[in-house]
Short mmCIF file of C-alpha atoms in Angstrom, two decimals:
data_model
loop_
_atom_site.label_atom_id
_atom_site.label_comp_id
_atom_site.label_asym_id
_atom_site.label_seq_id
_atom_site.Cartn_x
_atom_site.Cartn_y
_atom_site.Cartn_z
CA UNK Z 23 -4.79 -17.29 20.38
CA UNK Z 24 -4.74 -17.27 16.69
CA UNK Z 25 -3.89 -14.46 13.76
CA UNK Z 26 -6.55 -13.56 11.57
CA UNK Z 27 -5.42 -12.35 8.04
CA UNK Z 28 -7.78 -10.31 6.15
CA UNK Z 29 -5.99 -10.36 2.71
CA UNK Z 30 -8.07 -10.11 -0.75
CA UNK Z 31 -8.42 -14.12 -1.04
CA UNK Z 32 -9.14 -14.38 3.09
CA UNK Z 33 -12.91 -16.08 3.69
CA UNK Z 34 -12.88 -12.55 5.91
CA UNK Z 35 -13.07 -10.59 2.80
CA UNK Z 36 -16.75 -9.91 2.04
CA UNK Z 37 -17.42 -8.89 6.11
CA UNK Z 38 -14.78 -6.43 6.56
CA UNK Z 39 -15.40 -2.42 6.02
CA UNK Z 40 -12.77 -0.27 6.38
CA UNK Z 41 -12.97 3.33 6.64
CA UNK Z 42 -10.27 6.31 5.70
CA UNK Z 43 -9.26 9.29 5.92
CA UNK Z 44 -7.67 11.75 2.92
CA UNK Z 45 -6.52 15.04 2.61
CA UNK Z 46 -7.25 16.28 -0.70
CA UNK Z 47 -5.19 18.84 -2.48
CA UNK Z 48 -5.75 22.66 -2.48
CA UNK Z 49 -9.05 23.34 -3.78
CA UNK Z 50 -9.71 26.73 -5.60
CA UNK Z 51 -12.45 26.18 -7.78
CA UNK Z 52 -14.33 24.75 -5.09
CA UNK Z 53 -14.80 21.26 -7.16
CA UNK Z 54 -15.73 19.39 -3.96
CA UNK Z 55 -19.55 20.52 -3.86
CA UNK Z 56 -21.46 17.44 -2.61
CA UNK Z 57 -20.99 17.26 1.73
CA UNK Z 58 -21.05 13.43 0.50
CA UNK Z 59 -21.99 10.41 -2.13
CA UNK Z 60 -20.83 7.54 -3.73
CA UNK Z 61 -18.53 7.81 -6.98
CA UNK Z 62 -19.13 5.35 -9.51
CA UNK Z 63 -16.33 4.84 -11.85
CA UNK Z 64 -15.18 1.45 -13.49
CA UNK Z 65 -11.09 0.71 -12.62
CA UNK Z 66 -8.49 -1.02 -15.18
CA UNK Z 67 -5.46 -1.46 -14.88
CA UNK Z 68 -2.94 0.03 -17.54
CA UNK Z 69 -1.66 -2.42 -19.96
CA UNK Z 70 1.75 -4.02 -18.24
CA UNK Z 71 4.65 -3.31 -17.39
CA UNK Z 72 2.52 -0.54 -15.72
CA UNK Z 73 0.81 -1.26 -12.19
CA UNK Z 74 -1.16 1.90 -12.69
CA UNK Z 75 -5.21 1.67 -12.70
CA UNK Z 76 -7.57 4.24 -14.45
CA UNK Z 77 -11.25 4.95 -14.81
CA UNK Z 78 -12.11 2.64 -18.10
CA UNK Z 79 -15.94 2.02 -19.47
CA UNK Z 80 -14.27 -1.57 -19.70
CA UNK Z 81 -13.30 -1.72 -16.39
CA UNK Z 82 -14.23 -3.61 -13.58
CA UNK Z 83 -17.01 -1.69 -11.72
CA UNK Z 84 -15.75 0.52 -8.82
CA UNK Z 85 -17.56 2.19 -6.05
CA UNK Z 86 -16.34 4.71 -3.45
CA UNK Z 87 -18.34 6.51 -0.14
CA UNK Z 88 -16.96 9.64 0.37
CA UNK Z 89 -18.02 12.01 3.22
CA UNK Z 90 -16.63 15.67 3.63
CA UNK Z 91 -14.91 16.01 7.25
CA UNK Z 92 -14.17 19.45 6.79
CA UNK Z 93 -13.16 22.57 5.02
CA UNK Z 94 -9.98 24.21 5.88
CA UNK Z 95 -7.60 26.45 4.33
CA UNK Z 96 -8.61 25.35 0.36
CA UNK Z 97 -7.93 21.77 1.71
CA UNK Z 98 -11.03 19.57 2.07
CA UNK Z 99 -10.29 16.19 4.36
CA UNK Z 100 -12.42 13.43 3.71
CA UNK Z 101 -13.93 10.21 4.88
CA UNK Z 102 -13.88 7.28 2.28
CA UNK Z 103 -14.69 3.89 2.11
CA UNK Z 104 -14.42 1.49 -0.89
CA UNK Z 105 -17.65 -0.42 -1.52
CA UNK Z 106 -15.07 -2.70 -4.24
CA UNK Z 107 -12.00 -3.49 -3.63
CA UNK Z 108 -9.90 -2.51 -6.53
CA UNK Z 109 -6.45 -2.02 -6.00
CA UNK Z 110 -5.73 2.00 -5.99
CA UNK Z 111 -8.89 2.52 -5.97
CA UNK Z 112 -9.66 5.26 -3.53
CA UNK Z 113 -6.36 7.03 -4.90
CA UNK Z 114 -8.26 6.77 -8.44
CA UNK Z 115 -11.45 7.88 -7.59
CA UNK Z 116 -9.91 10.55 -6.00
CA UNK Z 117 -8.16 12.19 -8.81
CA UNK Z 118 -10.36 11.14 -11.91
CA UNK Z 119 -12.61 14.27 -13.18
CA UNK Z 120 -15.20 11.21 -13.07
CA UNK Z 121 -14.56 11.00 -9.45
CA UNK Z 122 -13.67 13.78 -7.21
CA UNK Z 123 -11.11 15.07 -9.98
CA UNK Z 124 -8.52 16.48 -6.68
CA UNK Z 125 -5.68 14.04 -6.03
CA UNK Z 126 -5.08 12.64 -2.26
CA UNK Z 127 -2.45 14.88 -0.60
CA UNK Z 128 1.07 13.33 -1.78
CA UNK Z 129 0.10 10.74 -4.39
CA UNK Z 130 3.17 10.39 -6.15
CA UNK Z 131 1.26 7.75 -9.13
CA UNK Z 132 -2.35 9.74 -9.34
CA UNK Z 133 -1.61 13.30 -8.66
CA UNK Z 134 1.35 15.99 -9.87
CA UNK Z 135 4.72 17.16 -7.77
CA UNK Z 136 2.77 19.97 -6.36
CA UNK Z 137 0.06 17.89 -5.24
CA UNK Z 138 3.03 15.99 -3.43
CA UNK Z 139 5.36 19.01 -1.91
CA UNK Z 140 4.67 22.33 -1.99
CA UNK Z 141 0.73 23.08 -1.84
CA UNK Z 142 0.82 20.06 0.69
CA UNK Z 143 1.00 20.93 4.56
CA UNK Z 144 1.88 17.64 5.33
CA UNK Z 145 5.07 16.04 4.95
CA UNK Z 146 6.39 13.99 1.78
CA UNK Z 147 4.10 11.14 2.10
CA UNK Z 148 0.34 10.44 0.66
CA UNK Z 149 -2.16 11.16 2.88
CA UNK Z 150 -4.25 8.34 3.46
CA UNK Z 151 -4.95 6.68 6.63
CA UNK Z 152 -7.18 4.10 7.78
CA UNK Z 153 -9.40 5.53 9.95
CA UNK Z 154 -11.14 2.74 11.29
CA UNK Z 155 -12.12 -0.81 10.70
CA UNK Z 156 -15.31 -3.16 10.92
CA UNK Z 157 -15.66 -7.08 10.66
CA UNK Z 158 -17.17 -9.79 12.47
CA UNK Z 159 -15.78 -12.08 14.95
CA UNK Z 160 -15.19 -15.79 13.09
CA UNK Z 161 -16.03 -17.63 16.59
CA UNK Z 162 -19.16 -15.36 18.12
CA UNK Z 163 -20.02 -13.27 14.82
CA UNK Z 164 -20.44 -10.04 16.87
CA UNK Z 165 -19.29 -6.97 14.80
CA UNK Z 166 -15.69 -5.65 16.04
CA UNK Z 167 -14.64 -2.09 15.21
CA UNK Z 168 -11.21 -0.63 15.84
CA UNK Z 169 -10.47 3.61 15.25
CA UNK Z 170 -7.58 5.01 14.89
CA UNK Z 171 -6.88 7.78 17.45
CA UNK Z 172 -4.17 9.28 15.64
CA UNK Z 173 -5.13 11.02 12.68
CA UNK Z 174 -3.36 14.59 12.35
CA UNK Z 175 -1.61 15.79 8.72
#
């Protein structure tokens, strides 16, 4: 048996896809229109000491899926799935107006306190979950998929 590491510099990198799932915050203006699409924004980070990213014409370029899940209560959960890999970058593209302009559901760095407590039905925590992940086997190259089977907010 060995462990397989699928970490940014891992030759497993480019044939991974991983899949999530977001709760977005309340949405009264109904800003979510498209059932689904692909956000193109370019990601930088913020000049250091910050860790922070934003949307940047000089960034690096930065692509998300996003699929609508469903409608509930002025909450919208979503399926994403980053077509980059830049760090934050569904949490980003998630809050920028150039994006879906609603934060994720307790983002502490991209969206506001009430994004994280009160208007959130979850507990104190962001919601975003991998939902389910995709890569090939290094020995037989058949495509292995794992889904989570606990998903609830």
């Amino acid at each position: 048996k060995r462990l397989i590491s699928a970490g940014k510099r891992a030759k497993l990198k480019n044939h991974a896809s991983v899949k999530y799932q977001v709760e977005v915050a309340r949405d009264y203006w109904d800003r979510i229109i498209a059932e689904e699409g692909i956000i193109d924004a370019p990601i930088e980070r913020l000049p250091l000491p910050s860790l922070l990213r934003q949307v940047s014409p000089e960034g690096k370029p930065s692509q998300t899926g996003f699929r609508v899940l469903s409608r509930e209560d002025g909450y919208t959960k979503l399926e994403l799935q980053a077509i980059t890999g830049r760090t934050h970058q569904l949490r980003v593209h998630c809050a920028h107006t150039l994006g879906l302009g609603r934060p994720i559901l307790g983002d502490l760095l991209y969206g506001s306190e009430s994004t994280s407590n009160e208007e959130s039905r979850s507990t104190n925590r962001l919601c975003l979950h991998a939902l389910s992940i995709t890569f090939r086997h290094p020995d037989t190259d058949a495509p292995l998929t794992f889904t989570s089977s606990h998903l609830t907010y």
